[in-house]
PDB file of C-alpha atoms in Angstrom:
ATOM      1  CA  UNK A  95     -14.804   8.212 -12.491  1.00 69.00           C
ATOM      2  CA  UNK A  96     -13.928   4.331 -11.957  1.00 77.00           C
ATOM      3  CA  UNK A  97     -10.379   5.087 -10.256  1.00 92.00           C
ATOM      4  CA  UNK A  98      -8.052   2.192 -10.595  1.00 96.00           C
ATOM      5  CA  UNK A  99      -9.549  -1.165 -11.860  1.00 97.00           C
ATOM      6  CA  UNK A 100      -7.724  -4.353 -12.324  1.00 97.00           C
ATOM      7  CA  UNK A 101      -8.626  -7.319 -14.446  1.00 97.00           C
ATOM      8  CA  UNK A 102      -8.534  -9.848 -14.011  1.00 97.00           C
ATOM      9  CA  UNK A 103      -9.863 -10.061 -10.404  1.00 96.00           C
ATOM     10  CA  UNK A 104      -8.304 -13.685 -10.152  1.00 96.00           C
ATOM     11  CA  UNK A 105      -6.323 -16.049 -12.424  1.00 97.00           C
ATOM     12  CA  UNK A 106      -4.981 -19.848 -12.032  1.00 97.00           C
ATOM     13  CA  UNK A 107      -1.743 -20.282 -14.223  1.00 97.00           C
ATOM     14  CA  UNK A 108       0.179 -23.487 -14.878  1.00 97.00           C
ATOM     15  CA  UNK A 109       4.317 -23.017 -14.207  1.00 97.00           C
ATOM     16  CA  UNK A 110       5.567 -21.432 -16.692  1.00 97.00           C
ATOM     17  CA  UNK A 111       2.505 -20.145 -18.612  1.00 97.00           C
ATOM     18  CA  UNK A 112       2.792 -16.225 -19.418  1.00 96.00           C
ATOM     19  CA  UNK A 113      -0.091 -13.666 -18.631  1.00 96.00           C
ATOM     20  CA  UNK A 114      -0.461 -10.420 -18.382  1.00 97.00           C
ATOM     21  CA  UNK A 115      -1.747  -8.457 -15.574  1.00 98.00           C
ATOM     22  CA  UNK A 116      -4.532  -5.099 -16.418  1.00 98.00           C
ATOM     23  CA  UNK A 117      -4.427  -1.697 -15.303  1.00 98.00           C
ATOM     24  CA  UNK A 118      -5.818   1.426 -15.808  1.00 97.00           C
ATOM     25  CA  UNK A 119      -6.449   4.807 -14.133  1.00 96.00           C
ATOM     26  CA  UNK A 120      -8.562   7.194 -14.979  1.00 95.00           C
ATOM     27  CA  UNK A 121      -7.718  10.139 -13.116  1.00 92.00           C
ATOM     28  CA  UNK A 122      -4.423  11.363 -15.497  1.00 92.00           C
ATOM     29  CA  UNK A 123      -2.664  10.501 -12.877  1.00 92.00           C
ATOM     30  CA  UNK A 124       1.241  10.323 -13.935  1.00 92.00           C
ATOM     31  CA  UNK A 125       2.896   7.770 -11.254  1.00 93.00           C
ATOM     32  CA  UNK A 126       1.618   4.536 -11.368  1.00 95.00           C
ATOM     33  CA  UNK A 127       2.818   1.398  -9.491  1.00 95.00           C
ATOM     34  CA  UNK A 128       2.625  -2.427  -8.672  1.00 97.00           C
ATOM     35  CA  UNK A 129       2.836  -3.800  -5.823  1.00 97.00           C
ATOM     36  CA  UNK A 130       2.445  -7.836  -4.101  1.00 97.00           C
ATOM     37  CA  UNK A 131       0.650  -8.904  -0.836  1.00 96.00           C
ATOM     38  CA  UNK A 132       1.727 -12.067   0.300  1.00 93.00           C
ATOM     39  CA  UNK A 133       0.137 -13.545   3.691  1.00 86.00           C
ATOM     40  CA  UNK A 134       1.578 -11.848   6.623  1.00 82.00           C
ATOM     41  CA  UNK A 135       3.592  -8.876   4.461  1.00 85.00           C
ATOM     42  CA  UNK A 136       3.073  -6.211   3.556  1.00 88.00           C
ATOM     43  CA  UNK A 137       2.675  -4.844   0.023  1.00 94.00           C
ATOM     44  CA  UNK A 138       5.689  -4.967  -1.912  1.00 95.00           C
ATOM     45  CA  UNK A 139       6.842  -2.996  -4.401  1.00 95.00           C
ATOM     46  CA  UNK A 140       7.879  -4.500  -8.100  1.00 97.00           C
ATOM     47  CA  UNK A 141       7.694  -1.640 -10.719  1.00 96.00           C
ATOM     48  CA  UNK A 142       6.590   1.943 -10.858  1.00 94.00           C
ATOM     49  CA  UNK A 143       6.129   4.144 -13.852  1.00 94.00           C
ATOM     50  CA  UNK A 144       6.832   8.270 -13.224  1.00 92.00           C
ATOM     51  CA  UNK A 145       5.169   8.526 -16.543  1.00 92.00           C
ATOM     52  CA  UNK A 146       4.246   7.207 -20.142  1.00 93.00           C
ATOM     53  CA  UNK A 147       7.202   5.681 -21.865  1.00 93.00           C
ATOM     54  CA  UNK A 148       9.168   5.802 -17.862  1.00 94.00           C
ATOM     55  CA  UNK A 149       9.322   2.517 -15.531  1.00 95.00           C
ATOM     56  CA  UNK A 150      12.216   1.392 -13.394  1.00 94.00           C
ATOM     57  CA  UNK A 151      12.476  -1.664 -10.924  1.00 95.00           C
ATOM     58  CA  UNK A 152      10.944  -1.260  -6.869  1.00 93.00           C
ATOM     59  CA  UNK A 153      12.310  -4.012  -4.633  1.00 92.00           C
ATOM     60  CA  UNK A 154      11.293  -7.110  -6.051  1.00 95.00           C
ATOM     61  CA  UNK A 155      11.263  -7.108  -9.784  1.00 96.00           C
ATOM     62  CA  UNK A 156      12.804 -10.191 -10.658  1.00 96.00           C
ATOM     63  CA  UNK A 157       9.868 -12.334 -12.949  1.00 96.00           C
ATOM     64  CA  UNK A 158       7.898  -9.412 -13.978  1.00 97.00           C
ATOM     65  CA  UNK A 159       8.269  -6.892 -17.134  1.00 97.00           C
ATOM     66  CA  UNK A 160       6.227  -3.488 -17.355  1.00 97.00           C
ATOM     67  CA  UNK A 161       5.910  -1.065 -20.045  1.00 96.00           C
ATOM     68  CA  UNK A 162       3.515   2.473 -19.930  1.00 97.00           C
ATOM     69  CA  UNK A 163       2.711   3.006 -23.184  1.00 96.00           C
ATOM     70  CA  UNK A 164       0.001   5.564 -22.187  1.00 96.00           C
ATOM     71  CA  UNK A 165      -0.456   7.445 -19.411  1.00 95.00           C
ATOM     72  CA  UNK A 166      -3.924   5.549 -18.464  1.00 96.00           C
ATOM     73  CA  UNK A 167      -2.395   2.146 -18.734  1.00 97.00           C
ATOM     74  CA  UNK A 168       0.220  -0.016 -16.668  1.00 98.00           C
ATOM     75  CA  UNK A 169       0.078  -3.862 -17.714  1.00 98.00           C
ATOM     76  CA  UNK A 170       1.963  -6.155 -15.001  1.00 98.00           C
ATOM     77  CA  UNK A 171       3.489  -9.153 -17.552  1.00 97.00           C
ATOM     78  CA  UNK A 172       4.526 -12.515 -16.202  1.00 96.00           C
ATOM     79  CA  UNK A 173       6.950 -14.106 -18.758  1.00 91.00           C
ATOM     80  CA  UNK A 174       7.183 -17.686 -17.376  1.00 96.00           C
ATOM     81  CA  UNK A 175       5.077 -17.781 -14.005  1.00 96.00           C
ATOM     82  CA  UNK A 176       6.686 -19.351 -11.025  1.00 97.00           C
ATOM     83  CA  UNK A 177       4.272 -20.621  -7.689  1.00 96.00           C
ATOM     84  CA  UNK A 178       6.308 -18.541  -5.874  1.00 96.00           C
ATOM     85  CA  UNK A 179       4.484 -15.401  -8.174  1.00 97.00           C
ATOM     86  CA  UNK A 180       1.733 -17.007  -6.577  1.00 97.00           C
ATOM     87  CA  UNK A 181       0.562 -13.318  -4.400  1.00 97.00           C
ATOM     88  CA  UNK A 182      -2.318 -10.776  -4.934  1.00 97.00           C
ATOM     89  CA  UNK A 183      -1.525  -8.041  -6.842  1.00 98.00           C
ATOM     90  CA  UNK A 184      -2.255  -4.148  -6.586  1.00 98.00           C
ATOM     91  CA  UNK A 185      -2.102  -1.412  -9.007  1.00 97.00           C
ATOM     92  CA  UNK A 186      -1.833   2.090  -7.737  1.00 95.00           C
ATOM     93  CA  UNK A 187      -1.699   5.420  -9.095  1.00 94.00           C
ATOM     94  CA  UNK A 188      -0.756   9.065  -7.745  1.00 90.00           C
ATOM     95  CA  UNK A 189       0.207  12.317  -8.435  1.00 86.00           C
ATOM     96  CA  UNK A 190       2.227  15.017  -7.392  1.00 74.00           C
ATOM     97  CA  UNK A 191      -0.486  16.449  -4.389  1.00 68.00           C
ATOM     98  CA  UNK A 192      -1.781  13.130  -4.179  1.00 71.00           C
ATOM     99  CA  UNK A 193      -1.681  10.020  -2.132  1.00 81.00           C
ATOM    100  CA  UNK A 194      -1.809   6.218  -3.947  1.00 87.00           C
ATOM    101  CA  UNK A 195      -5.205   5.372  -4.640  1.00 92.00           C
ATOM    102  CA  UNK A 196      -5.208   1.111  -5.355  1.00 95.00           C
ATOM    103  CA  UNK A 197      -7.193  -0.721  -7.556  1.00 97.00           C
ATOM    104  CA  UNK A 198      -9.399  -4.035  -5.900  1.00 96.00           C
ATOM    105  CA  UNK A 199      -6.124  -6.535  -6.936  1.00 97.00           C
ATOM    106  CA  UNK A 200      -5.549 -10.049  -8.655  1.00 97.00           C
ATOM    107  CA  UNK A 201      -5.311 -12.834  -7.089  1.00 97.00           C
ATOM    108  CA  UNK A 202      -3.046 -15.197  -9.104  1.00 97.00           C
ATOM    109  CA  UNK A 203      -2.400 -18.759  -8.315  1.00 97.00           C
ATOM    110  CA  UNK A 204       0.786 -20.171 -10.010  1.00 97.00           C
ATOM    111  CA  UNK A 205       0.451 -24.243  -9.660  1.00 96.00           C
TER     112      UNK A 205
ATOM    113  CA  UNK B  41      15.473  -6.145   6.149  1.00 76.00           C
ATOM    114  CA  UNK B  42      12.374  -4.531   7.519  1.00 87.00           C
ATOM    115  CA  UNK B  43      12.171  -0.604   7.163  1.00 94.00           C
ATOM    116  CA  UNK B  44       8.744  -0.451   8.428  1.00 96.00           C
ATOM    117  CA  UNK B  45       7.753  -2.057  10.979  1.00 96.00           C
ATOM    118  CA  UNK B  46       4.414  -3.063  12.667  1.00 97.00           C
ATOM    119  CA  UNK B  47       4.622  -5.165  16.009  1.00 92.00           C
ATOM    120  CA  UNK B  48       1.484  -6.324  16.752  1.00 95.00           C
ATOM    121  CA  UNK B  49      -0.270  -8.308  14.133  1.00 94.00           C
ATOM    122  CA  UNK B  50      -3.493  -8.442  15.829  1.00 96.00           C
ATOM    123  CA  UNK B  51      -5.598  -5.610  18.253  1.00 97.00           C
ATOM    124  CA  UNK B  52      -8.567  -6.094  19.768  1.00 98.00           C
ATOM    125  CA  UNK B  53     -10.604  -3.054  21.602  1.00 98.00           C
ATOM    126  CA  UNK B  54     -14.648  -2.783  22.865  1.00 98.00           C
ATOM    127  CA  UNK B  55     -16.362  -0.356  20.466  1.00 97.00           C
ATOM    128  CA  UNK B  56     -16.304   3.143  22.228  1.00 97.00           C
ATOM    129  CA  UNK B  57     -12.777   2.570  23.562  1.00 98.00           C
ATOM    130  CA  UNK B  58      -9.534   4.195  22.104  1.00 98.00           C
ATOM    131  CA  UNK B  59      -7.710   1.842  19.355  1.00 98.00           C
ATOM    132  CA  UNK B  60      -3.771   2.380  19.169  1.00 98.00           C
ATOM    133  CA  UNK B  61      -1.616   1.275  15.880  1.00 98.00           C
ATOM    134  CA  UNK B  62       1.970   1.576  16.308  1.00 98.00           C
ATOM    135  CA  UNK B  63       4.575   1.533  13.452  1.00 98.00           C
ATOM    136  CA  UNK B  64       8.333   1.781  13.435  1.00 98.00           C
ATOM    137  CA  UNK B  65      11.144   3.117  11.088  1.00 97.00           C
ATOM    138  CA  UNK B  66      14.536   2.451  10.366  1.00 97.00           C
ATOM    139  CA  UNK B  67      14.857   4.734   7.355  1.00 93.00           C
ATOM    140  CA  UNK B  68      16.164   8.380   8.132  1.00 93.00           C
ATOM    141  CA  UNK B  69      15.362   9.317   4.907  1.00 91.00           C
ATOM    142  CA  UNK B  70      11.306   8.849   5.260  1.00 92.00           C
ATOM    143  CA  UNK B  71       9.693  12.036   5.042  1.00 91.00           C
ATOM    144  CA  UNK B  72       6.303  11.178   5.157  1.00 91.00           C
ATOM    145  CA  UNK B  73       4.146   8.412   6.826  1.00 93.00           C
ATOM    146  CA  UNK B  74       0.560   7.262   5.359  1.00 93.00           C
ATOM    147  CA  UNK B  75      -2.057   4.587   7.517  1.00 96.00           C
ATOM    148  CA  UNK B  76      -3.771   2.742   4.741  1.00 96.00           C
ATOM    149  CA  UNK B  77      -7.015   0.688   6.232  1.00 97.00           C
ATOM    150  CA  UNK B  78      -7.938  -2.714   3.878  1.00 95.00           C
ATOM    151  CA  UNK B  79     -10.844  -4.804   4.026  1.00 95.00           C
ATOM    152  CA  UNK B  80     -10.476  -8.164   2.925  1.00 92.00           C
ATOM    153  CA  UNK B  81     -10.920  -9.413  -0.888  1.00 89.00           C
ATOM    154  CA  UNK B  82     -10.309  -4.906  -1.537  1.00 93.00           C
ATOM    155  CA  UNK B  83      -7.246  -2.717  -1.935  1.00 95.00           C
ATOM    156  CA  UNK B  84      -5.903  -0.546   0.608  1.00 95.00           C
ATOM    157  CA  UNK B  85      -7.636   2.951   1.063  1.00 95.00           C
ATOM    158  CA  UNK B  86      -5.753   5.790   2.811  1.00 93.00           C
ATOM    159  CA  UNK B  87      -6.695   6.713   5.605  1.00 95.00           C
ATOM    160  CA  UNK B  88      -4.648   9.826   6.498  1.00 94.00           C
ATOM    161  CA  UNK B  89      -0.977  10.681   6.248  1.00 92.00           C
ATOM    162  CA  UNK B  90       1.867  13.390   8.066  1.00 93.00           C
ATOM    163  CA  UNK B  91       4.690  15.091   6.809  1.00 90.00           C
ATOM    164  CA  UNK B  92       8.204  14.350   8.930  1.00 91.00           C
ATOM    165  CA  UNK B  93       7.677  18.584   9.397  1.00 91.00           C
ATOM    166  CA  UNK B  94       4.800  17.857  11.626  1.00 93.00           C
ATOM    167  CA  UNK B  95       4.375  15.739  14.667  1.00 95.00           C
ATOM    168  CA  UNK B  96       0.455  14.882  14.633  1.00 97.00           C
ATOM    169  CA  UNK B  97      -2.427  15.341  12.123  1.00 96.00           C
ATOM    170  CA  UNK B  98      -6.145  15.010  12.736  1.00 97.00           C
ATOM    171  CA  UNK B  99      -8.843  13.437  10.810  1.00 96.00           C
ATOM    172  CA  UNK B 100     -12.208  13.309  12.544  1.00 97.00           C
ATOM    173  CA  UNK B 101     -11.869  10.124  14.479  1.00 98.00           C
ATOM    174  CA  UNK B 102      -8.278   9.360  13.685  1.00 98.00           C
ATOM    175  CA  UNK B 103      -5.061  10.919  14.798  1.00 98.00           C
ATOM    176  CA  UNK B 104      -1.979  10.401  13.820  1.00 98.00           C
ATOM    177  CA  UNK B 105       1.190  11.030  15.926  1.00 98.00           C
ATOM    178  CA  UNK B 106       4.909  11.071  14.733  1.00 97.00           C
ATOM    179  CA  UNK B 107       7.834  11.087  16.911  1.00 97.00           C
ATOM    180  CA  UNK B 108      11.345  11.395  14.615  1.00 95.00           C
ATOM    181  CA  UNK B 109      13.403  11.531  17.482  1.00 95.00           C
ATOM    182  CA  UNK B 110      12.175   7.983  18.175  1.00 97.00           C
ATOM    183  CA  UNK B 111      11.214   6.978  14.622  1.00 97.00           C
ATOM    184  CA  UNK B 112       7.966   5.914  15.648  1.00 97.00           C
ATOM    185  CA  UNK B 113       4.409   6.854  14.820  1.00 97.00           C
ATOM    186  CA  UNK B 114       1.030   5.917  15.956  1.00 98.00           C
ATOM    187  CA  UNK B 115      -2.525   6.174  14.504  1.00 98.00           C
ATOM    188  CA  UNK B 116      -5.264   6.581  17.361  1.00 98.00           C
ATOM    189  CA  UNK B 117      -8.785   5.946  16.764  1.00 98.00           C
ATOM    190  CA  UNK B 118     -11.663   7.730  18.757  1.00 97.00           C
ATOM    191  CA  UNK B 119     -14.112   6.303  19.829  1.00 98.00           C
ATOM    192  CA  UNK B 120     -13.303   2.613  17.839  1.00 98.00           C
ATOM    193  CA  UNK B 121     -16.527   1.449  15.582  1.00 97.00           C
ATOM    194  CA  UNK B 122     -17.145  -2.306  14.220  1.00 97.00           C
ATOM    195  CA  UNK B 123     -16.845  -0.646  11.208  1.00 96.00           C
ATOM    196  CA  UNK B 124     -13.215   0.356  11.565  1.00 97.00           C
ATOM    197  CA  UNK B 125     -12.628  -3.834  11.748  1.00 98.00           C
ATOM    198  CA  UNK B 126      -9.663  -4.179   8.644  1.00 97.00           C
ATOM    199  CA  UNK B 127      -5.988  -4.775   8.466  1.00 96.00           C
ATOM    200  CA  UNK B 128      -4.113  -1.327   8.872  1.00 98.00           C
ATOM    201  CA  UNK B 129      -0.704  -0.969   7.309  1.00 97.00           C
ATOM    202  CA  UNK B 130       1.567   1.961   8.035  1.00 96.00           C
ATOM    203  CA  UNK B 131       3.604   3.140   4.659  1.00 94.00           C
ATOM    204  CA  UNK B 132       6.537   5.627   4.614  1.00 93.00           C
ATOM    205  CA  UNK B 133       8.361   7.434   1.528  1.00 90.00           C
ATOM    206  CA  UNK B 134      11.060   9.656   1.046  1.00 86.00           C
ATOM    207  CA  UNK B 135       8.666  12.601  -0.140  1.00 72.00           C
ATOM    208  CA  UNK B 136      11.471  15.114  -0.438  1.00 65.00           C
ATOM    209  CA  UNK B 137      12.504  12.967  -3.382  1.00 58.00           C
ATOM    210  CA  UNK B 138       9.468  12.897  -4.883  1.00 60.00           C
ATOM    211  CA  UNK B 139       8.527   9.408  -4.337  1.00 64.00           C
ATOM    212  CA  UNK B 140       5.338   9.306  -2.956  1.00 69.00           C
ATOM    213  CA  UNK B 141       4.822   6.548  -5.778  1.00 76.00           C
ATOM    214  CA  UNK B 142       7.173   4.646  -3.924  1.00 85.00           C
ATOM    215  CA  UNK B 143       5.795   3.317  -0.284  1.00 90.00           C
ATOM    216  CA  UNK B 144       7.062   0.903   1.449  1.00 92.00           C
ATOM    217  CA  UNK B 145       5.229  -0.997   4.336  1.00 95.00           C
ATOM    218  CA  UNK B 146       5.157  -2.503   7.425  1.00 96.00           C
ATOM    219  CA  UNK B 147       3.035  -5.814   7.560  1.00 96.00           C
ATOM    220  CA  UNK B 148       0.233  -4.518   8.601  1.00 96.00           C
ATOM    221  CA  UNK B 149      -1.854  -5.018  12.152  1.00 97.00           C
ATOM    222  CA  UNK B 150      -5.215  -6.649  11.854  1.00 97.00           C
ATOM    223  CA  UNK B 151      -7.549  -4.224  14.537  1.00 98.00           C
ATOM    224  CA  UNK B 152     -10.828  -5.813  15.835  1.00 98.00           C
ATOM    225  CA  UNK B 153     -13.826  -3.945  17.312  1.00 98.00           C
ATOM    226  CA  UNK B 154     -16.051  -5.253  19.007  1.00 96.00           C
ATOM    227  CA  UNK B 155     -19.207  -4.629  19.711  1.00 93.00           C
TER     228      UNK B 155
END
């Protein structure tokens, strides 16, 4: 049982370069989420999914796209990164009688 | 606009002593309150968590204490180890709504222990 891992663990994009940010639970867990960390916040929240083929915005979606094709994965996809994506990011996922368990982040540089 | 709110970005306590986090909220809606603890380079882990129907919820060393009148909780920890050294961030959601996908935090207060 691995939990939530993220991949990559860090990743240096030019401005406007596109990548696409890995997740995956393994504990059929239907709500997953993304969140940011930037120094001195708190996490932030930019999508959640309540389940596969289910995502809506959190409170700072603007630059990001998800999609949850199954219920194991929830990609994070940068279209045209910005340095002000630059952030660690964290995956989560939960269920119903369960709190968020996070995955280890990414740390993404935007230059 | 800050719905959760941590005041104290730093804490430092001698190991053996009490350690007290506070966190504030502006949200009437939160239902139910979560302290995640994160070491660096690692994601948050929770910690433990209370339901608005409660006012305080033990863990072993940690305590957690919730006052809706005020809209303030606290997370004691006793006695404070080295080991509990991290950034703790207080999260709230509006469980009755079923978000408990949905958390939003404060910024989180960085507790030392020393030894």
């Amino acid at each position: 049982n691995a939990g939530v891992t993220q991949t990559p663990k860090f990743q240096v994009l030019k401005t406007g370069q596109s990548m696409t940010l890995q997740c995956a639970q393994d504990m059929n867990h239907e709500y997953m989420s993304w969140y940011r960390q930037d120094p001195g916040m708190g996490l932030r929240l930019i999508h959640y999914s309540v389940g596969a083929g289910i995502t809506d915005q959190g409170e700072v979606p603007n630059g990001y796209n998800v999609s949850r094709s199954t219920t194991e994965d929830f990609p994070l996809r940068l279209l045209s990164a910005a340095p002000s994506q630059t952030s660690v990011y964290f995956c989560a996922s939960s269920s119903d009688l369960d709190t968020q368990y996070f995955g280890p982040g990414t740390r993404l540089t935007v230059l | 606009d800050q719905q959760v709110k941590q005041n104290s970005p730093s804490l430092s306590v001698q190991e053996g002593r009490i350690s007290i986090l506070n966190c504030d909220y502006t949200n009437s809606m939160f239902d139910y309150f979560l302290w995640y603890k994160k070491y660096p380079a690692e994601g948050p882990t929770f910690l433990i968590s209370i339901s608005s129907i409660k006012d305080k919820n033990e863990d072993g060393r940690f305590t957690v204490f919730l006052n809706k009148s005020a809209k303030h909780l606290s997370l004691h920890i006793v006695p404070s180890q080295p080991g509990d050294s991290a950034v703790y961030f207080c999260a709230a959601s509006e469980m009755g709504g079923g978000s408990n996908y949905k958390l939003t935090f404060g910024k989180g207060t960085l507790l030392t222990v020393n030894p």
